[in-house]
Amino acid sequence: MKNQRFLLFLLLVIVCSVFFPFGTGYTQTTSPRDETIQSSEPPSASDALEAEEIKEMKGKEEEETPREISPEQDENLIKKGEQDKGKEEGEEDEEDYEYLEEEEMETIADPLKPFNHLMFDFNDKLYFYLLKPVAQAYKAVLPEPVRVSIRNFISNITTPARLLNCILQGKAEKAGIEYSRFLVNTVAGGLGFFDVAKKYCNLQKQDEDFGQTLGFYGIKEGFYIVWPVFGPSTLRDTVGSAGDFFADPFVYINPTTDIGITKVNSDIRSGINTTNVVNETSLTIGTYEEFKESSIDPYVSMRTAYFEMRRKKIKE
Amino acid sequence: MKLPTKNNYIFTMALVLLLVLPYPALASTPTEQVKEKADKVLTILNDPALKNNKEQRRNMVTNVVEDMIDWQEVGRRALAIHWRKRTPAERTEFVDLFRDLLKRTYSDKLDLYAGESIIYDSEKIDGNRAVVKTRMINKQKGEEASIEYRLIKKNELWLGYDIVIEGISAVNNYRVQFNEVITSSSYESLIRKMKNREFKIRESSKSTKGSKK
């Protein structure tokens, strides 16, 4: 068992060393990230605004003169089979192109769609028929402050993964915050049951994971994958989750209790994970239902949301 | 020399008026406009008298929020490239359907309100567009969500056209969904789906809240 884990860890190290050049130093490793942001990231809100503004201004300047249509736009026009372009106002045309651009940016690779859709439906059923009833029963037994404390506790013991990823991304300030949070909450917050660091020291939890670290170093998202039970992910984030698995201290702590007849392996990690899932669900009951009701195509909606959320987190 | 009390009072009133009067004439900033509406919404949500009358509460909030949104802009952005192919009548129909869908889904979310407060972080104005960044804080759960309002200036008023929650743009999300439906089947089937959804949700909210498709 121990050997197996060590081998897995070794494998991961090899994978990691292939993915990012450890030896080349920090200044060099940051450059690919900047490149990807320019090339593959969709423009941020303000960027889009700026671009739009510039376009609109240009549109006004060129209102009288016939506007130039770049080959790219021309292609799009042909693609759309657009006939009444003359009828439309210049400004609207410009903005439509902006949408086009945005849409091209948002194109998400989803070659596994049939599988993913199946898994999405599976997870959906899992939520309504298993997770939700369990979480509701759990919610009925434990009052909210207790559940929030459990969330805090789990969040505190999973600090190593976040701290490690802050360090791997060279984010000293964030790493410092995570480190201080761990100390303050463990000592003053009763082993992490109370988030005193946030309440009194205004130290916010820094949500960094291995998937984000990979993204930070310019690893592309790859395609979309919906895992049974675990939900939406990408190729990169799946590798990331494996990394986070090894940053979990409870992977290495596994006390064995002798109960006489046989030795029982108390798997703390899966216990914590299960508690975490049920606890989180109990605190967010209703969110998924609302999400589903609000969407025309829940599968597509979740996919878009997942990518947007991850891209935002990597940017931070 | 000390002024008589009455004079003092008048003087103070004048000063107050002087400070207060010019403001309605000036165009208020995007943040002020968002805040004004949000404060109204929070007052309604925190009203203990309305707590048990969720239907009335929803309607009141929708009335406050409705006129601060540029529905035409929302619809146009959500349909994106498909907007241009639509006739004016189709556009109106679509905007109405989409407005109903958004109004309903977002007013449903109001029932999840649990004493959250709003913090206004920053504002960025760029010509006739603006972004107001806020955070919604739930003290009880220690949760925080970033909410970004995107606004467009129309007749000296800032109207919302998108809301970005935790980096997820509502309009963008719908745009991708609509595009998927239109490209995989047709615009007509999108309209049918939207109408269907409307009908189904009305049915399900009449009985118990539907969880299945």
XYZ file of N, CA, C and O in Angstrom, chain A residues 64-216:
612
model
N -19.544 58.377 -42.136
C -19.840 58.851 -43.486
C -19.162 57.995 -44.547
O -19.771 57.604 -45.539
N -17.904 57.705 -44.289
C -17.171 56.915 -45.272
C -17.545 55.444 -45.164
O -17.867 54.967 -44.085
N -17.526 54.742 -46.274
C -17.836 53.302 -46.202
C -16.831 52.595 -45.291
O -15.634 52.818 -45.391
N -17.347 51.790 -44.421
C -16.476 51.154 -43.439
C -15.735 49.966 -44.040
O -16.254 49.242 -44.880
N -14.545 49.832 -43.552
C -13.740 48.710 -44.042
C -14.176 47.427 -43.354
O -14.472 47.416 -42.174
N -14.193 46.399 -44.114
C -14.483 45.108 -43.506
C -13.235 44.249 -43.659
O -12.773 43.990 -44.767
N -12.706 43.873 -42.523
C -11.487 43.077 -42.562
C -11.797 41.684 -43.123
O -12.945 41.248 -43.074
N -10.805 40.998 -43.645
C -11.042 39.662 -44.215
C -11.719 38.735 -43.211
O -12.615 37.970 -43.578
N -11.308 38.850 -41.959
C -11.895 37.994 -40.919
C -13.396 38.205 -40.828
O -14.182 37.276 -40.837
N -13.751 39.502 -40.748
C -15.158 39.827 -40.612
C -15.911 39.406 -41.868
O -17.044 38.944 -41.799
N -15.245 39.590 -42.997
C -15.840 39.222 -44.258
C -16.206 37.743 -44.269
O -17.294 37.354 -44.677
N -15.301 36.971 -43.777
C -15.520 35.530 -43.726
C -16.737 35.204 -42.892
O -17.585 34.409 -43.272
N -16.805 35.901 -41.747
C -17.935 35.678 -40.861
C -19.236 36.026 -41.555
O -20.242 35.343 -41.401
N -19.178 37.118 -42.308
C -20.371 37.556 -43.019
C -20.835 36.476 -43.985
O -22.010 36.116 -44.041
N -19.886 35.947 -44.704
C -20.221 34.919 -45.680
C -20.779 33.697 -44.964
O -21.788 33.127 -45.363
N -20.129 33.374 -43.864
C -20.567 32.221 -43.084
C -22.014 32.366 -42.684
O -22.802 31.449 -42.748
N -22.359 33.538 -42.242
C -23.706 33.775 -41.748
C -24.710 33.890 -42.879
O -25.906 33.895 -42.662
N -24.204 34.056 -44.092
C -25.112 34.238 -45.214
C -25.899 35.525 -45.044
O -27.090 35.606 -45.339
N -25.235 36.522 -44.540
C -25.897 37.774 -44.216
C -26.282 38.523 -45.486
O -25.476 38.683 -46.383
N -27.550 38.940 -45.539
C -27.994 39.644 -46.731
C -28.327 41.102 -46.473
O -28.125 41.963 -47.326
N -28.841 41.352 -45.288
C -29.353 42.705 -45.063
C -28.367 43.553 -44.271
O -28.747 44.329 -43.421
N -27.092 43.385 -44.566
C -26.109 44.117 -43.769
C -26.214 45.617 -43.997
O -25.880 46.405 -43.136
N -26.669 45.986 -45.142
C -26.779 47.401 -45.451
C -27.843 48.089 -44.611
O -27.746 49.270 -44.312
N -28.847 47.328 -44.227
C -29.959 47.918 -43.483
C -29.561 48.281 -42.057
O -30.106 49.190 -41.460
N -28.620 47.508 -41.523
C -28.256 47.681 -40.116
C -27.431 48.942 -39.905
O -26.736 49.406 -40.797
N -27.506 49.423 -38.713
C -26.720 50.598 -38.377
C -25.275 50.194 -38.093
O -25.020 49.096 -37.623
N -24.392 51.129 -38.375
C -22.977 50.848 -38.218
C -22.616 50.381 -36.832
O -21.904 49.406 -36.660
N -23.165 51.068 -35.847
C -22.800 50.761 -34.466
C -23.153 49.322 -34.115
O -22.388 48.610 -33.499
N -24.316 48.917 -34.565
C -24.772 47.583 -34.227
C -23.878 46.530 -34.895
O -23.563 45.519 -34.288
N -23.492 46.840 -36.113
C -22.591 45.929 -36.809
C -21.322 45.717 -36.012
O -20.901 44.600 -35.794
N -20.776 46.832 -35.587
C -19.521 46.758 -34.839
C -19.703 45.864 -33.634
O -18.884 45.017 -33.338
N -20.804 46.085 -32.942
C -20.994 45.331 -31.709
C -21.238 43.866 -31.982
O -20.847 43.011 -31.211
N -21.871 43.590 -33.077
C -22.104 42.198 -33.417
C -20.798 41.470 -33.652
O -20.647 40.314 -33.296
N -19.868 42.203 -34.229
C -18.568 41.570 -34.433
C -17.903 41.286 -33.108
O -17.230 40.285 -32.944
N -18.159 42.204 -32.194
C -17.575 41.988 -30.871
C -18.141 40.710 -30.263
O -17.427 39.931 -29.665
N -19.417 40.510 -30.439
C -20.022 39.279 -29.920
C -19.383 38.064 -30.576
O -19.085 37.077 -29.944
N -19.217 38.197 -31.902
C -18.619 37.113 -32.655
C -17.277 36.745 -32.066
O -16.995 35.587 -31.787
N -16.476 37.787 -31.863
C -15.148 37.555 -31.289
C -15.264 36.851 -29.960
O -14.607 35.869 -29.705
N -16.152 37.400 -29.126
C -16.323 36.821 -27.804
C -16.713 35.359 -27.909
O -16.211 34.523 -27.201
N -17.614 35.110 -28.836
C -18.111 33.751 -28.952
C -17.021 32.793 -29.408
O -16.966 31.661 -28.972
N -16.183 33.312 -30.296
C -15.088 32.472 -30.742
C -14.141 32.162 -29.587
O -13.634 31.076 -29.463
N -13.977 33.171 -28.737
C -13.133 32.998 -27.558
C -13.722 31.949 -26.619
O -13.013 31.177 -26.039
N -15.038 31.992 -26.512
C -15.689 31.114 -25.542
C -15.778 29.678 -26.024
O -16.260 28.829 -25.319
N -15.376 29.444 -27.255
C -15.465 28.090 -27.758
C -14.715 27.144 -26.819
O -13.545 27.334 -26.538
N -15.434 26.171 -26.366
C -14.881 25.258 -25.381
C -14.786 23.871 -26.008
O -15.747 23.390 -26.602
N -13.604 23.290 -25.888
C -13.429 21.958 -26.467
C -14.206 20.943 -25.642
O -13.997 20.814 -24.443
N -15.102 20.262 -26.288
C -15.907 19.270 -25.587
C -16.089 18.023 -26.454
O -17.198 17.678 -26.851
N -14.962 17.357 -26.759
C -15.067 16.186 -27.643
C -15.768 15.003 -26.974
O -16.253 14.106 -27.658
N -15.816 15.037 -25.650
C -16.430 13.908 -24.932
C -17.902 14.175 -24.629
O -18.452 13.593 -23.709
N -18.495 15.086 -25.394
C -19.845 15.533 -25.033
C -20.833 14.408 -24.716
O -21.530 14.482 -23.710
N -20.908 13.355 -25.542
C -21.880 12.295 -25.211
C -21.628 11.692 -23.824
O -22.561 11.549 -23.033
N -20.368 11.409 -23.544
C -20.007 10.863 -22.223
C -20.307 11.894 -21.136
O -20.930 11.582 -20.121
N -19.853 13.116 -21.379
C -20.040 14.177 -20.392
C -21.515 14.399 -20.072
O -21.889 14.595 -18.924
N -22.314 14.371 -21.131
C -23.741 14.604 -20.924
C -24.340 13.486 -20.079
O -25.153 13.717 -19.187
N -23.887 12.289 -20.342
C -24.348 11.140 -19.575
C -23.974 11.295 -18.100
O -24.768 11.067 -17.196
N -22.736 11.722 -17.880
C -22.251 11.907 -16.515
C -22.984 13.056 -15.826
O -23.268 13.008 -14.636
N -23.271 14.096 -16.626
C -24.024 15.226 -16.088
C -25.388 14.752 -15.592
O -25.813 15.080 -14.480
N -26.038 13.940 -16.412
C -27.345 13.406 -16.020
C -27.225 12.490 -14.803
O -28.062 12.510 -13.912
N -26.136 11.722 -14.790
C -25.897 10.832 -13.655
C -25.730 11.646 -12.364
O -26.359 11.357 -11.346
N -24.892 12.675 -12.434
C -24.663 13.512 -11.260
C -25.940 14.215 -10.812
O -26.158 14.424 -9.619
N -26.734 14.576 -11.810
C -28.005 15.227 -11.523
C -28.901 14.302 -10.701
O -29.452 14.681 -9.675
N -28.996 13.061 -11.137
C -29.796 12.056 -10.424
C -29.194 11.794 -9.045
O -29.903 11.681 -8.060
N -27.880 11.713 -9.026
C -27.180 11.459 -7.769
C -27.522 12.543 -6.750
O -27.755 12.271 -5.576
N -27.576 13.778 -7.237
C -27.885 14.888 -6.343
C -29.302 14.761 -5.787
O -29.504 14.825 -4.588
N -30.254 14.567 -6.711
C -31.639 14.576 -6.263
C -32.038 13.334 -5.475
O -32.858 13.413 -4.572
N -31.450 12.180 -5.820
C -31.895 10.943 -5.168
C -31.032 10.505 -4.000
O -31.479 9.726 -3.172
N -29.790 10.992 -3.940
C -28.946 10.557 -2.826
C -28.440 11.729 -1.998
O -28.750 11.854 -0.812
N -27.678 12.592 -2.667
C -27.004 13.653 -1.931
C -27.969 14.590 -1.221
O -27.813 14.897 -0.032
N -28.974 15.041 -1.951
C -29.904 16.007 -1.367
C -30.664 15.438 -0.162
O -30.699 16.080 0.889
N -31.261 14.226 -0.281
C -31.946 13.672 0.890
C -31.014 13.499 2.092
O -31.388 13.834 3.217
N -29.795 13.026 1.821
C -28.838 12.836 2.915
C -28.515 14.188 3.554
O -28.537 14.350 4.773
N -28.233 15.184 2.694
C -27.882 16.509 3.201
C -29.046 17.125 3.972
O -28.836 17.826 4.967
N -30.255 16.850 3.515
C -31.412 17.402 4.213
C -31.567 16.792 5.605
O -31.868 17.510 6.565
N -31.330 15.490 5.694
C -31.395 14.821 6.994
C -30.305 15.370 7.912
O -30.541 15.686 9.082
N -29.134 15.549 7.336
C -27.983 16.075 8.064
C -28.265 17.492 8.558
O -27.983 17.843 9.695
N -28.905 18.258 7.675
C -29.246 19.640 7.992
C -30.248 19.694 9.144
O -30.183 20.573 10.006
N -31.159 18.717 9.144
C -32.185 18.690 10.182
C -31.585 18.396 11.549
O -32.096 18.842 12.574
N -30.478 17.663 11.555
C -29.866 17.274 12.825
C -28.934 18.365 13.347
O -28.940 18.690 14.535
N -28.125 18.919 12.447
C -27.130 19.897 12.894
C -27.542 21.329 12.560
O -27.873 21.634 11.418
N -27.501 22.211 13.554
C -27.834 23.610 13.275
C -26.749 24.280 12.418
O -25.609 23.802 12.372
N -27.119 25.357 11.767
C -26.203 25.978 10.819
C -24.841 26.358 11.409
O -23.814 26.062 10.792
N -24.783 26.997 12.594
C -23.458 27.359 13.119
C -22.523 26.155 13.239
O -21.325 26.262 12.982
N -23.086 25.007 13.596
C -22.266 23.798 13.712
C -21.734 23.403 12.342
O -20.545 23.086 12.170
N -22.622 23.479 11.350
C -22.194 23.097 9.999
C -21.152 24.062 9.449
O -20.231 23.666 8.754
N -21.306 25.337 9.786
C -20.308 26.320 9.353
C -18.966 26.018 10.021
O -17.904 26.097 9.388
N -19.018 25.609 11.289
C -17.789 25.262 12.003
C -17.105 24.054 11.372
O -15.879 24.016 11.259
N -17.911 23.099 10.964
C -17.344 21.904 10.319
C -16.668 22.308 9.011
O -15.564 21.876 8.696
N -17.344 23.205 8.288
C -16.755 23.708 7.045
C -15.407 24.392 7.354
O -14.420 24.148 6.664
N -15.394 25.223 8.392
C -14.155 25.915 8.758
C -13.046 24.935 9.105
O -11.896 25.114 8.708
N -13.426 23.909 9.858
C -12.438 22.920 10.280
C -11.813 22.223 9.072
O -10.599 22.125 8.948
N -12.674 21.785 8.160
C -12.171 21.093 6.972
C -11.313 22.037 6.137
O -10.250 21.673 5.638
N -11.772 23.277 6.026
C -11.013 24.267 5.263
C -9.634 24.474 5.897
O -8.640 24.651 5.200
N -9.591 24.445 7.218
C -8.311 24.668 7.906
C -7.339 23.511 7.697
O -6.157 23.734 7.427
N -7.850 22.282 7.786
C -6.922 21.153 7.625
C -6.516 20.945 6.179
O -5.583 20.206 5.894
N -7.208 21.597 5.240
C -6.779 21.463 3.851
C -5.876 22.640 3.436
O -5.613 22.847 2.255
N -5.419 23.394 4.424
C -4.510 24.512 4.130
C -3.273 24.086 3.329
O -2.895 24.794 2.397
N -2.617 22.967 3.668
C -1.367 22.626 2.960
C -1.471 22.708 1.442
O -0.566 23.248 0.799
N -2.567 22.219 0.879
C -2.708 22.241 -0.580
C -2.743 23.671 -1.106
O -2.080 24.002 -2.088
N -3.493 24.524 -0.418
C -3.594 25.918 -0.886
C -2.266 26.639 -0.718
O -1.822 27.373 -1.593
N -1.653 26.413 0.443
C -0.371 27.061 0.720
C 0.677 26.649 -0.314
O 1.368 27.486 -0.892
N 0.726 25.364 -0.567
C 1.682 24.834 -1.535
C 1.483 25.487 -2.902
O 2.440 25.879 -3.574
N 0.233 25.626 -3.312
C -0.032 26.199 -4.623
C 0.235 27.697 -4.687
O 0.613 28.212 -5.735
N 0.044 28.384 -3.566
C 0.430 29.804 -3.506
C 1.939 29.909 -3.720
O 2.420 30.766 -4.462
N 2.678 29.030 -3.045
C 4.142 29.056 -3.148
C 4.577 28.700 -4.568
O 5.409 29.369 -5.159
N 3.958 27.644 -5.116
C 4.329 27.208 -6.470
C 4.105 28.307 -7.503
O 4.793 28.370 -8.509
N 3.123 29.164 -7.243
C 2.866 30.253 -8.181
C 3.663 31.504 -7.831
O 3.493 32.547 -8.460
N 4.490 31.390 -6.799
C 5.314 32.530 -6.404
C 4.515 33.674 -5.823
O 4.952 34.815 -5.851
N 3.329 33.367 -5.297
C 2.500 34.422 -4.705
C 2.802 34.492 -3.208
O 2.127 33.858 -2.391
N 3.804 35.296 -2.894
C 4.294 35.342 -1.517
C 3.238 35.862 -0.553
O 3.038 35.306 0.526
N 2.554 36.907 -0.983
C 1.580 37.522 -0.074
C 0.458 36.541 0.250
O 0.073 36.357 1.396
N -0.045 35.878 -0.804
C -1.125 34.916 -0.619
C -0.668 33.755 0.272
O -1.417 33.292 1.128
N 0.564 33.299 0.027
C 1.107 32.209 0.841
C 1.176 32.637 2.298
O 0.818 31.880 3.201
N 1.609 33.874 2.514
C 1.694 34.419 3.876
C 0.333 34.438 4.548
O 0.205 34.058 5.714
N -0.661 34.857 3.773
C -2.020 34.919 4.323
C -2.486 33.522 4.724
O -2.994 33.312 5.816
N -2.288 32.547 3.833
C -2.713 31.180 4.130
C -1.990 30.635 5.370
O -2.596 29.974 6.207
N -0.703 30.932 5.440
C 0.106 30.449 6.566
C -0.400 31.065 7.874
O -0.638 30.356 8.852
N -0.604 32.400 7.851
C -1.086 33.075 9.057
C -2.468 32.568 9.440
O -2.762 32.353 10.607
N -3.297 32.391 8.422
C -4.645 31.910 8.689
C -4.603 30.563 9.416
O -5.335 30.325 10.366
N -3.724 29.698 8.929
C -3.620 28.368 9.530
C -3.202 28.477 11.000
O -3.801 27.865 11.876
N -2.182 29.293 11.250
C -1.697 29.445 12.624
C -2.774 30.038 13.518
O -3.095 29.504 14.576
N -3.343 31.166 13.053
C -4.333 31.872 13.876
C -5.539 30.973 14.137
O -5.984 30.827 15.276
N -6.055 30.359 13.082
C -7.266 29.560 13.251
C -7.022 28.285 14.050
O -7.893 27.828 14.768
N -5.854 27.703 13.911
C -5.576 26.482 14.664
C -5.426 26.799 16.147
O -5.968 26.110 17.007
N -4.715 27.894 16.438
C -4.462 28.239 17.843
C -5.661 28.955 18.458
O -6.249 28.486 19.423
N -6.037 30.092 17.840
C -7.087 30.912 18.451
C -8.486 30.462 18.037
O -9.465 30.745 18.714
N -8.563 29.777 16.925
C -9.887 29.385 16.417
C -10.269 27.970 16.800
O -11.074 27.343 16.099
N -9.697 27.461 17.876
C -10.079 26.133 18.363
C -9.892 25.056 17.313
O -10.848 24.437 16.871
N -8.654 24.849 16.875
C -8.289 23.841 15.863
C -8.957 24.104 14.515
O -9.122 23.207 13.707
N -9.359 25.343 14.311
C -9.898 25.695 13.001
C -11.407 25.681 12.910
O -11.968 25.921 11.843
N -12.072 25.400 14.017
C -13.532 25.374 13.965
C -14.125 26.770 13.808
O -15.241 26.941 13.340
N -13.336 27.775 14.203
C -13.813 29.144 14.044
C -12.825 29.926 13.192
O -11.616 29.881 13.428
N -13.373 30.610 12.210
C -12.503 31.361 11.306
C -12.227 32.740 11.898
O -12.728 33.752 11.415
N -11.417 32.764 12.954
C -11.122 34.042 13.609
C -10.205 34.912 12.752
O -10.240 36.128 12.829
N -9.398 34.258 11.938
C -8.471 35.009 11.084
C -9.239 35.927 10.141
O -8.823 37.046 9.872
N -10.360 35.451 9.668
C -11.163 36.254 8.748
C -11.946 37.304 9.522
O -12.021 38.458 9.131
N -12.485 36.885 10.630
C -13.349 37.765 11.398
C -12.579 38.929 12.023
O -13.029 40.057 11.976
N -11.428 38.636 12.599
C -10.728 39.679 13.350
C -9.491 40.223 12.644
O -9.080 41.340 12.892
N -8.872 39.426 11.811
C -7.646 39.906 11.161
C -7.874 40.210 9.679
O -6.950 40.609 8.978
N -9.107 40.009 9.222
C -9.444 40.256 7.821
C -8.514 39.493 6.860
O -8.096 40.010 5.838
N -8.198 38.273 7.239
C -7.383 37.431 6.349
C -8.334 36.496 5.595
O -8.966 35.635 6.195
N -8.430 36.718 4.278
C -9.363 35.918 3.484
C -8.696 34.624 3.009
O -7.512 34.601 2.712
N -9.531 33.600 2.909
C -9.042 32.330 2.380
C -8.606 32.518 0.923
O -9.307 33.157 0.134
N -7.439 31.987 0.598
C -6.921 32.117 -0.763
C -7.171 30.817 -1.517
O -6.532 29.807 -1.245
N -8.113 30.909 -2.431
C -8.525 29.686 -3.105
C -7.571 29.327 -4.241
O -7.790 29.722 -5.377
N -6.534 28.634 -3.915
C -5.595 28.217 -4.958
C -5.521 26.694 -4.970
O -5.477 26.062 -3.922
N -5.536 26.124 -6.144
C -5.359 24.681 -6.237
C -4.362 24.349 -7.343
O -3.891 25.229 -8.061
N -4.092 23.094 -7.469
C -3.046 22.676 -8.408
C -3.443 22.952 -9.862
O -2.592 23.277 -10.682
N -4.714 22.836 -10.153
C -5.203 23.149 -11.497
C -4.895 24.598 -11.858
O -4.503 24.910 -12.980
N -5.062 25.475 -10.882
C -4.757 26.891 -11.108
C -3.271 27.109 -11.282
O -2.849 27.950 -12.071
N -2.480 26.363 -10.508
C -1.031 26.486 -10.650
C -0.620 26.094 -12.067
O 0.186 26.773 -12.700
N -1.199 25.004 -12.562
C -0.881 24.576 -13.927
C -1.291 25.653 -14.921
O -0.552 25.972 -15.847
N -2.463 26.240 -14.697
C -2.943 27.305 -15.572
C -2.031 28.515 -15.510
O -1.756 29.154 -16.523
N -1.554 28.806 -14.329
C -0.649 29.934 -14.102
C 0.622 29.776 -14.944
O 1.166 30.740 -15.451
